Structure formats: C-alpha cells, structure tokens
Coordinates of C-alpha atoms in Angstrom, one line a residue:
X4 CA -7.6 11.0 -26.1
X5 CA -10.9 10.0 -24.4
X6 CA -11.7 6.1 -23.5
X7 CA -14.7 6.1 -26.2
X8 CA -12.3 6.3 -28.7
X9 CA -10.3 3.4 -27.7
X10 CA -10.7 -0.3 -29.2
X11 CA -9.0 -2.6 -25.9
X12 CA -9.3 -1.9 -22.5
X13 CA -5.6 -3.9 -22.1
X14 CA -2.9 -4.9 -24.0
X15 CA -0.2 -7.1 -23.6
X16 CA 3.3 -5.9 -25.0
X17 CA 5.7 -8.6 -25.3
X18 CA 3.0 -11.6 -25.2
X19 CA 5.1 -13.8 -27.0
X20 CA 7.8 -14.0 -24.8
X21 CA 7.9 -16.1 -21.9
X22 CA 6.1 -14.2 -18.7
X23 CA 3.9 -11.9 -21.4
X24 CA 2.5 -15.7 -22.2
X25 CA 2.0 -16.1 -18.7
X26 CA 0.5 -12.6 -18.1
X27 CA -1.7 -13.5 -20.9
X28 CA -2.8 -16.8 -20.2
X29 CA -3.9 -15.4 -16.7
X30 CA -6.1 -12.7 -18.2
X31 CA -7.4 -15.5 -20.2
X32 CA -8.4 -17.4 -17.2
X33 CA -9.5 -14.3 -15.1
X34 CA -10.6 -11.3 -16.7
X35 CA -14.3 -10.0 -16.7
X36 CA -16.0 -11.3 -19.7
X37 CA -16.3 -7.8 -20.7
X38 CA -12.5 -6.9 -20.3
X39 CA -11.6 -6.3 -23.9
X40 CA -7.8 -7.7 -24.4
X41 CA -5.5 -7.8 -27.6
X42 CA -1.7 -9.0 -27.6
X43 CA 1.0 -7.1 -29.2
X44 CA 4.5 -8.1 -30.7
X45 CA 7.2 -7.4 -33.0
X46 CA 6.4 -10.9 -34.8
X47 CA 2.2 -11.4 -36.0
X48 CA 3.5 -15.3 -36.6
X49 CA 4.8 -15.6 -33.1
X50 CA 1.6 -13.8 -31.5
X51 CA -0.2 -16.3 -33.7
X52 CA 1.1 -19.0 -32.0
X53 CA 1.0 -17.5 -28.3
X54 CA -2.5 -17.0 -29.4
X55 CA -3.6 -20.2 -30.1
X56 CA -2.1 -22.3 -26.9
X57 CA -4.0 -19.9 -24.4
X58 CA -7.2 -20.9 -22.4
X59 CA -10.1 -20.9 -24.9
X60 CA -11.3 -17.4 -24.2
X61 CA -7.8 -15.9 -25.0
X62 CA -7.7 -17.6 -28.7
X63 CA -10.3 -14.8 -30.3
X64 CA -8.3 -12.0 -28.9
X65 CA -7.1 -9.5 -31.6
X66 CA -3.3 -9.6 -32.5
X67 CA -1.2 -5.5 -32.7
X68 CA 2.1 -6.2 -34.6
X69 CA 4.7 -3.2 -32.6
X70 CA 8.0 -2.6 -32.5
X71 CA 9.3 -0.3 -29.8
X72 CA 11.6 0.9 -32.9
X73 CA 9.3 2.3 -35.1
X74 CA 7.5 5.1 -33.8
X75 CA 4.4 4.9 -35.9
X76 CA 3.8 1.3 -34.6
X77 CA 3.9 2.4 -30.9
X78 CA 1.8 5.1 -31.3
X79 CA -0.6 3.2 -32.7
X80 CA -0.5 0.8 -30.2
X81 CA -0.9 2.9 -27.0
X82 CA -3.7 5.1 -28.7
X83 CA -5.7 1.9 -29.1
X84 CA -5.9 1.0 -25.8
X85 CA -6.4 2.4 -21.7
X86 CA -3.9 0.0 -20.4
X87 CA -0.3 -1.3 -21.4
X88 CA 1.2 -4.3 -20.2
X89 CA 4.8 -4.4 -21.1
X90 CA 7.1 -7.4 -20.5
X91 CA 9.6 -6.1 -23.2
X92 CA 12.8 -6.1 -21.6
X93 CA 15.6 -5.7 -20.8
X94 CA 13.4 -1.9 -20.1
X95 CA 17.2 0.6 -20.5
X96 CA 17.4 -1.2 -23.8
X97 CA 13.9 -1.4 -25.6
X98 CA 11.8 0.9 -22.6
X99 CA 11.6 4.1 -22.9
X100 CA 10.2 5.2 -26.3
X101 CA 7.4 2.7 -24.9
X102 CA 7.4 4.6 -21.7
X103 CA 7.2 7.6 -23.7
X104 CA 4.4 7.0 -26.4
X105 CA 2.0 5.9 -23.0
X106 CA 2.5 9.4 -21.1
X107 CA 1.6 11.3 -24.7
X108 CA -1.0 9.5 -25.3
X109 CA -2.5 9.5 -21.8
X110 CA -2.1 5.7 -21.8
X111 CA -2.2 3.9 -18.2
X112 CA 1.2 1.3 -18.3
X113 CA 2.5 -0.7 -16.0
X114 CA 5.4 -3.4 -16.4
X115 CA 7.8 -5.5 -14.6
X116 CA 11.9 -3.5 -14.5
X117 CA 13.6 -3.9 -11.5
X118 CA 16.5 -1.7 -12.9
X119 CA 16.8 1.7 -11.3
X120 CA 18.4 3.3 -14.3
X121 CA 15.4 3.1 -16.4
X122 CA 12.9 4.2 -14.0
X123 CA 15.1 6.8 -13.1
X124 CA 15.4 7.8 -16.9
X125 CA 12.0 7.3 -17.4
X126 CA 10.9 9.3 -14.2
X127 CA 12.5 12.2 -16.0
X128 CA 11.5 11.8 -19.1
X129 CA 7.7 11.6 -19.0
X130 CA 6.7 12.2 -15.4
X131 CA 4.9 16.3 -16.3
X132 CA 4.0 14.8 -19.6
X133 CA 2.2 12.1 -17.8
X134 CA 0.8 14.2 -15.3
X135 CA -0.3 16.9 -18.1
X136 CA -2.5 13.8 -19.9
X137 CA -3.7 11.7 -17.2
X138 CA -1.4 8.8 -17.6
X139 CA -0.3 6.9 -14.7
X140 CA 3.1 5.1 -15.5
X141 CA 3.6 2.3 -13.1
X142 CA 6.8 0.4 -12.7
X143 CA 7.6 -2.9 -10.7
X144 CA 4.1 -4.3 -10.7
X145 CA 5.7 -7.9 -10.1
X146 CA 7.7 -9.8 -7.4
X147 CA 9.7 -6.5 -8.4
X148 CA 8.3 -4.6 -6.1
X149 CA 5.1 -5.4 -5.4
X150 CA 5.0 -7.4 -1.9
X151 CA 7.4 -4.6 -0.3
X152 CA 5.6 -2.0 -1.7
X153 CA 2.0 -3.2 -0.6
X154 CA 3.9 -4.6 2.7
X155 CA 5.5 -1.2 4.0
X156 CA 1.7 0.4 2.8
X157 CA -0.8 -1.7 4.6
X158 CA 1.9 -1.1 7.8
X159 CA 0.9 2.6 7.2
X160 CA -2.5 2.3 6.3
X161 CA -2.8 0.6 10.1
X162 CA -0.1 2.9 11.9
X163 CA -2.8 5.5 10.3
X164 CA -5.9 3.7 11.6
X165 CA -4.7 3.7 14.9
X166 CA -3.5 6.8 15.1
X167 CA 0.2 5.5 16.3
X168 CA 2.2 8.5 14.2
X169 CA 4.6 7.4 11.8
X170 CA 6.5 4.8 10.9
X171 CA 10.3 4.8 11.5
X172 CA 11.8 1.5 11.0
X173 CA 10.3 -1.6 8.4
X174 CA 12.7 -4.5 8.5
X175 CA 11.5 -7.0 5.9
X176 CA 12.6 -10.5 5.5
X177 CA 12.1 -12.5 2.1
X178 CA 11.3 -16.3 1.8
X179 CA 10.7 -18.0 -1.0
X180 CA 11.1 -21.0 -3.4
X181 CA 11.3 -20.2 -7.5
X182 CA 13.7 -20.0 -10.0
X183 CA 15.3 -17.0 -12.4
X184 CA 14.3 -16.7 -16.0
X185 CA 16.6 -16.0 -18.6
X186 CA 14.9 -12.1 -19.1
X187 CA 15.9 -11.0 -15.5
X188 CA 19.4 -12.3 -16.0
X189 CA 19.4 -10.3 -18.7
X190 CA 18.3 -7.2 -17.7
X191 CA 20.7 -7.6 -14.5
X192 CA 23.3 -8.0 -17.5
X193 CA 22.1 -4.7 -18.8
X194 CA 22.4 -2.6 -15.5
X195 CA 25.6 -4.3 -14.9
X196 CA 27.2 -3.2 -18.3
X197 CA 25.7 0.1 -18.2
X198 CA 27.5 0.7 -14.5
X199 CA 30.6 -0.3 -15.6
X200 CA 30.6 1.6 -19.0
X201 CA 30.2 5.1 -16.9
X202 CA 31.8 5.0 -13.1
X203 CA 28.7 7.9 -12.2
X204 CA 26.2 5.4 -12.7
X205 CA 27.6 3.2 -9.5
X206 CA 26.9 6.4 -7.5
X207 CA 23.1 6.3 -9.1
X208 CA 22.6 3.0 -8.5
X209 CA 23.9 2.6 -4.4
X210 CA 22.6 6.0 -3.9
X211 CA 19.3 4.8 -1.5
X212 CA 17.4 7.4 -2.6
X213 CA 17.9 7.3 -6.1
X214 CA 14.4 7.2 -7.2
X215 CA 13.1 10.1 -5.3
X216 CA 11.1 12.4 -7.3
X217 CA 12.8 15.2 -4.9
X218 CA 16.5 13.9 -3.7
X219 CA 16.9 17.5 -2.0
X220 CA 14.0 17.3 0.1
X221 CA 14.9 13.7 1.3
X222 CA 16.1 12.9 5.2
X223 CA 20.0 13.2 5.6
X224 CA 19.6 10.1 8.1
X225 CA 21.5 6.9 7.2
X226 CA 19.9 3.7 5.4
X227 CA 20.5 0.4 6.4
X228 CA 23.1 -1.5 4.4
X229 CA 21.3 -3.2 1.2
X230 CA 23.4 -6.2 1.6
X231 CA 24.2 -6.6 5.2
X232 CA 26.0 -9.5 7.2
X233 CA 24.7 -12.2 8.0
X234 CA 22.6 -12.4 11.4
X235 CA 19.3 -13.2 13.0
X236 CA 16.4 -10.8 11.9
X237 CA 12.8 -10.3 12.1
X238 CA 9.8 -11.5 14.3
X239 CA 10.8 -15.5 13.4
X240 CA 14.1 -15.5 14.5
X241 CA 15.7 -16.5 11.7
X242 CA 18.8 -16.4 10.1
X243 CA 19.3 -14.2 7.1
X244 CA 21.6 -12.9 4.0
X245 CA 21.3 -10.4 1.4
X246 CA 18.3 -10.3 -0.6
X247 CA 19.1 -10.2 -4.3
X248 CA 16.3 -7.7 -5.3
X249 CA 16.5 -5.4 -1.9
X250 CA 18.7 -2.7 -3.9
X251 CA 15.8 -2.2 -6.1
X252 CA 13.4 -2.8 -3.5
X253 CA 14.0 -0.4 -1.0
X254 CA 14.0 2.2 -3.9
X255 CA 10.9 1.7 -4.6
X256 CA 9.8 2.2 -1.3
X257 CA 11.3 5.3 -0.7
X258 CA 10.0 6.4 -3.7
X259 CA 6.4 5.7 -2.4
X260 CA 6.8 7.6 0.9
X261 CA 7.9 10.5 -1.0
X262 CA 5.4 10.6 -3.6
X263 CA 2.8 10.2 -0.9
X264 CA 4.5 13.2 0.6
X265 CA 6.2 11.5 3.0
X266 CA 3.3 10.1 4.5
X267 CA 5.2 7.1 5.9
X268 CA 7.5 8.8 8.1
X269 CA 10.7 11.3 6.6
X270 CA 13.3 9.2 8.9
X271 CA 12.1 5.9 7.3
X272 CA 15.1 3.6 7.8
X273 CA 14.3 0.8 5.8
X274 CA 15.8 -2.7 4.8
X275 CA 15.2 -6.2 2.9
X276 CA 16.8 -9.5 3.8
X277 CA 16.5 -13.3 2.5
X278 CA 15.7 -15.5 5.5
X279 CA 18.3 -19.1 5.4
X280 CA 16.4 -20.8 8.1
X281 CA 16.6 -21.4 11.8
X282 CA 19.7 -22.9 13.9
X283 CA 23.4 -23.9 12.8
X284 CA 21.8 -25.4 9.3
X285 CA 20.2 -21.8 8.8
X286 CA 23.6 -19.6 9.5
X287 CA 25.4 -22.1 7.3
X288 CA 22.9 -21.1 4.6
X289 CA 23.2 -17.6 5.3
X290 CA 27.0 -17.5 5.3
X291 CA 26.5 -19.7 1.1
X292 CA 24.0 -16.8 0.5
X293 CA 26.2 -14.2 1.0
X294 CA 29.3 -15.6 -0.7
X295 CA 27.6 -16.6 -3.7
X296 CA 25.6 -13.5 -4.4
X297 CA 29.5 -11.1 -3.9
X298 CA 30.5 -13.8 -6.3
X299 CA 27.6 -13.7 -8.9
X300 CA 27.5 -9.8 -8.4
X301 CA 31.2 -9.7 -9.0
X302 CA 31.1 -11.8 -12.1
X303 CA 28.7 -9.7 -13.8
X304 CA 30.5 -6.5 -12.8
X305 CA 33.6 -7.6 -15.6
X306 CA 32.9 -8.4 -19.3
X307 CA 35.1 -11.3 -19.3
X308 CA 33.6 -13.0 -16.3
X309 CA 30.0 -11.5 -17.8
X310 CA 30.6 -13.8 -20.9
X311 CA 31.7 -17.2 -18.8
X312 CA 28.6 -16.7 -17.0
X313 CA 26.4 -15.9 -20.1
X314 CA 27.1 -19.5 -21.5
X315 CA 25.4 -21.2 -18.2
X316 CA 22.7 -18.8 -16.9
X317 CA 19.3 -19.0 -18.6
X318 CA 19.1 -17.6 -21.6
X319 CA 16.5 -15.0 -22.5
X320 CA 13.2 -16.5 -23.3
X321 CA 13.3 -19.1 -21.1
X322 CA 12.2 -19.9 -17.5
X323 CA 11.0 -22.3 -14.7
X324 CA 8.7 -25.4 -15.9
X325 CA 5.0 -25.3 -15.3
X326 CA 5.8 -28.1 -12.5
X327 CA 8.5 -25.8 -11.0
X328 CA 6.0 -22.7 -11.4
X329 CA 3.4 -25.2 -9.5
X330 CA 5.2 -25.7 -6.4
X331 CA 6.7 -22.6 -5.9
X332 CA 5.7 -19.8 -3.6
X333 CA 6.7 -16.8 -1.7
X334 CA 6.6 -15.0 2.0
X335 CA 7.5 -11.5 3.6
X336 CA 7.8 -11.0 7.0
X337 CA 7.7 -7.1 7.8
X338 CA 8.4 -5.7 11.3
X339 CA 7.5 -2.0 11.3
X340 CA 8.0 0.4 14.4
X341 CA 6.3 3.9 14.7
X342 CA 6.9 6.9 16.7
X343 CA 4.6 6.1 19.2
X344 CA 6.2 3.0 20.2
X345 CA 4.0 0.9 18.6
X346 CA 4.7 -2.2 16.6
X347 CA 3.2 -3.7 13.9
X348 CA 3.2 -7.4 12.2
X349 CA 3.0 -7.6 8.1
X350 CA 2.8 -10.8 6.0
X351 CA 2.7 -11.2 2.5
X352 CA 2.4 -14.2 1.1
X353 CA 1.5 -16.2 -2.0
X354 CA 1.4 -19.4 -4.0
X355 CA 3.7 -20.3 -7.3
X356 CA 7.0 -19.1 -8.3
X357 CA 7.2 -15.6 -6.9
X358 CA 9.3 -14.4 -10.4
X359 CA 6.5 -15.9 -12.6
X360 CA 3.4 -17.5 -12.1
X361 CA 2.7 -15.4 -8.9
X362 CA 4.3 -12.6 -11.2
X363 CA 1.9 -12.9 -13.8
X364 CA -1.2 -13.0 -11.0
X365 CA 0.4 -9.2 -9.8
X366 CA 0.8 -8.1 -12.7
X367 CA -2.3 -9.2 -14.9
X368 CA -4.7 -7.4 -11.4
X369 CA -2.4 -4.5 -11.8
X370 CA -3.9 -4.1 -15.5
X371 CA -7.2 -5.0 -14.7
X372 CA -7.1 -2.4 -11.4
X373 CA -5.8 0.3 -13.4
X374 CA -9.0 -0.2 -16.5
X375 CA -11.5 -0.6 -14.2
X376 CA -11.1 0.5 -10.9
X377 CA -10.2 4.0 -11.5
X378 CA -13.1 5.1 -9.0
X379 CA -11.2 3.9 -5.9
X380 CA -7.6 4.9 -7.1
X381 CA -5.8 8.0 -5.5
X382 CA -6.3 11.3 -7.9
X383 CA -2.7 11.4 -8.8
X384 CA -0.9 11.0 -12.1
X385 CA 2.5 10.5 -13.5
X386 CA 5.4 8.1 -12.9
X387 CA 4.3 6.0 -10.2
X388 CA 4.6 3.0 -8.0
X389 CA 2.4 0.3 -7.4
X390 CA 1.6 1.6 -3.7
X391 CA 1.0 5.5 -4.5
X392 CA -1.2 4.6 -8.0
X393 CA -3.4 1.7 -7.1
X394 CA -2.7 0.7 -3.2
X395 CA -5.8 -0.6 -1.3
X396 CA -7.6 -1.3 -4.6
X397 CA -4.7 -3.5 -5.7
X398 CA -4.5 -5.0 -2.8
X399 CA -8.2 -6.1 -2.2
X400 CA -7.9 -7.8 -5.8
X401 CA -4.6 -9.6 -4.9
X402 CA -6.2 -11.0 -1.6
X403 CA -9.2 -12.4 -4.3
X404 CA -6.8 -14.2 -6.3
X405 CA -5.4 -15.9 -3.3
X406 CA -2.5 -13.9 -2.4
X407 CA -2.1 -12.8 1.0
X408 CA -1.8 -9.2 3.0
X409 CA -2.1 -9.3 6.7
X410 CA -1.3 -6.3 9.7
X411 CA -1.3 -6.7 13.5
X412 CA 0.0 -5.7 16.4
X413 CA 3.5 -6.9 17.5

C-alpha cells in the first residue's frame, strides 16, 4: 500500500493507557508541525479523555477506535497509517495479530515488549511477510532495549572507524533511579505463567541465543551468566548484582550482531549488570540486590506465590508520579574489547525515569525516525531491532532530545 494513500504518518496504539499517554503527550510536545498523529484504543470515551489533557497541539488529533480482537478494526488501523506505536501489553497476550496486520500491510511498528516469547513468536510469524512488503517490525524501542542496543552499536561503529577488528567482549553496567509500572509487572506475570505452563519454554527463555534469526549459524562459545554473583565490574569500580532486564537485554543484542551479519564479532561474549555503589555500603547493596530479585523471580515462578504478590505490586495501568518521573534518570557504562587489543569507553545516559518518561522520549523518536527518516535508515526489512533498523539515525535524534551516547578509547 503506497504512503499517498495513507491518512497519519503515526499512530499511537494503546494511548489511553498509562506510558501510551506519555508517548503521546511527548509527540504533542515534539513532533514536526507537519507530523500528522491520531491515537487509537479499544474505548473512543477513554481516548476522548487522553485526548483532551495533552499539550494543546495533541487535543485536535484524530481518535481510531481498535481492538486487537477484531480483525477488521486492526486492519483498518494499520492501513491508515506508515507508523504504529503500540503500548498494548502484556504483547504474548494482545501482540501478535497487531504484529501481524503491520507486516501485511507494509506498516512500520515499533513498541515496547521485553518478553522473549513474543518476539520470538512474532519473529516467526511475520519476519518474510515483513520483508515481502517493506515493513520494518521493531521491538524493544524503550529502556527495553534501547541503551544496550545503541550502546554495544556505537562501540562497533568506532571499533569500525578505527579499524581495530571486532569486538569480543561488552560488559555493561546499569545505573539508575525509577520505579516499575503496573504493565511491566504484568507482562513479567505473563512470561512467568507461560514458562511454567510448558517446562520447554524455560529452555527458550535461558537459551542466550534465543532470538537469533539463525540459532545454527550462532558461535558454540559460552555466554556470560545473565545473573551473575555479586562482584566489582566495569571501568568505575563498582560493585554490582544482577540486572533485572539483562535476560532480555543481551537477546536483543545478539540478535543485532546477527542480523547485521555478525558484524559485531561471532565470539561476542556479552553481559549486563546493575551497579550497587562503591565500598562496604555498595557490596552490602549488591548482596540485597541479588537476594531480592531470586526472591521476586521465585515468587512469580509459582501461582500461589504469583497471587500474594499480585495484591501488592502495581497494578496495571498505573505507574510512577510526574514528580517521581521528574527526578529520575538513567546510566550505562559499557566496556567493550576488540581483537586488536583495543578498548573502548561507552556511556549512555539520560534524564527521567528510565521505564517511562525517558521511555516515552525513546520511543516517541523511534516513531518519528522510522516516518521520516527513511533516507538514512539501513535497506533492510523485516523483524528488527532498534540497532539494525534505525541505528545512527536514532541515535543522532536521541542525543537532540537530551539523551546521551558517547565512545572513547579505554
């Protein structure tokens, strides 16, 4: 279906719901004047309202009532449009038929899963169909997976530059202040129910390389441990503990070298951490860290554990306060090594609660840098990743809206 035919240039799925108001509010705020926008939701009195308490420019946008249930409603919504934003989750549950309807009808998507079952799923579901029509299907365009992705890219872009071969070890370490939202306890709830309904999705989900677009072809060499001890790690020195989101993470990575063809390095041993803090108060931290996520992870793992914890975690819907969002902010530290013996320096960094309002920031250029900048992306189409669809391009519009990607030499 050719652009001309189209009515929006983006849409937001799921505006009504708490980050898809965020997402929304920040096209609102930041969007070329000439960026034509609608909002899209199962309820037209609920995308009224979402409507009406955005920044002025947002309140004449046009309103698509869709249900990722009925068919007809989907496909009328992804034929309207170039781009779809989707915050509708949890993705396993409400995903793919949206996934789906975008590849067919050569819609560019892009959302925010950090569940390796449903990319997985979708991978194989719509990746030739999205190749066949031009559609490039891009997951994790958030906190999930965004600053590792980017992070382990502009590492290679540099290693490239320099001509210091490939890389062969990225250790990342995660710092951050923010909260959880009730939608990505929930769709951690989802994975979690799904892996103990079927004992062969556990092997999917710790499998490293389990969103390779070619497992066979992938090196035979070891990963590091996705939720290691605790210890001292990266160029700061500090103390570290598993990072909550590294099992996703490092997927995504992977998946990037390979659709790149391996352009990273095919011994890539990569690994995430959270960093504590520095001396006995930082190892203390570490050591909390560690317990409490086995704990949390465990809980989840059982349905009657699952329900004790679903009556105090955040409920979907719901999330940090706008002063919460205010004063949060984010940092990775990435060490990368080459063959050559070189070393390289990467930080990522940005301001407001990484899960949300710095969320909404990657997400809404994500949108905006697959509609419009389609003449610096890389020729490839498909199911994609944020680095391998949009890299430099997205990363030159995240550094204009204050977020920040650096490389040096170690």
């Amino acid at each position: 279906m050719s652009d001309e035919k189209r009515t929006h240039d983006v849409v937001v799925y799921g505006a009504t719901g708490y980050v898809g108001a965020l997402v929304a509010a920040y096209l609102a705020e930041h969007a070329p004047a000439d960026v034509r926008i609608a909002l899209a939701g199962r309820s037209a009195a609920k995308l009224e309202t979402t409507r009406r308490e955005l920044p002025e420019r947002g309140r004449s946008w046009p309103l698509i009532v869709a249900d990722a249930t009925d068919e007809a409603s989907l496909e009328a919504l992804v034929t309207s449009t170039r781009v779809l934003v989707t915050t509708v989750g949890p993705y396993a549950r409400y995903g793919l038929p949206v996934v789906g309807a975008c590849a067919r009808a050569g819609t560019h998507y892009c959302d925010l899963t950090g569940e390796v079952l449903f990319v997985r799923d979708a991978m194989e579901l719509v990746d030739k169909t999205a190749r066949d029509t031009g559609a490039r299907i891009v997951h994790s365009c958030g906190y999930d997976s965004i600053p590792s992705d980017l992070g382990v890219f502009l590492c290679h872009q540099q290693a490239a530059a320099d001509d210091a071969g490939e890389l062969t070890a990225v250790g990342l370490v995660a710092t951050a202040r923010g909260g959880f939202s009730g939608g990505t306890i929930d769709s951690m709830r989802a994975q979690m129910e799904a892996v103990g309904a079927d004992p062969a999705l556990r092997r999917v989900v710790t499998d490293p390389y389990a969103l390779s677009p070619d497992r066979t072809a992938e090196s035979t060499q070891a990963q590091p441990a996705d939720a290691p001890l605790p210890g001292r790690r990266g160029s700061r020195g500090m103390w570290t503990a598993p990072f909550v989101m590294a099992s996703y993470n490092t997927r995504i990575v992977r998946r990037s070298n390979a659709l790149q063809d391996w352009a990273y390095g095919r011994t890539l041993r990569y690994q995430e951490v959270m960093g504590t803090g520095r001396g006995p108060a930082g190892a203390v931290a570490a050591a909390g860290v560690t317990a409490g996520l086995g704990l949390a992870l465990a809980g989840m793992s059982f349905g009657p554990t699952r329900s004790v914890l679903d009556r105090v975690l955040p409920a979907p819907g719901t999330g940090p306060t706008p002063e919460e969002r205010e004063k949060g902010w984010f940092r990775m530290d990435l060490d990368a090594a080459t063959t050559s013996g070189r070393r390289y320096r990467a930080v990522v960094s940005g301001p407001g609660d990484p899960g949300y309002a710095a969320t909404a920031v990657m997400l809404g250029e994500s949108a905006l840098c697959l509609a419009l900048d389609g003449d610096r992306l890389p020729a490839r189409a498909g199911s994609l990743t944020p680095a391998s669809a949009m890299g430099e391009a997205l990363i030159d519009r995240l550094r204009v809206a204050g977020h920040t990607y650096t490389v040096s030499p170690a």
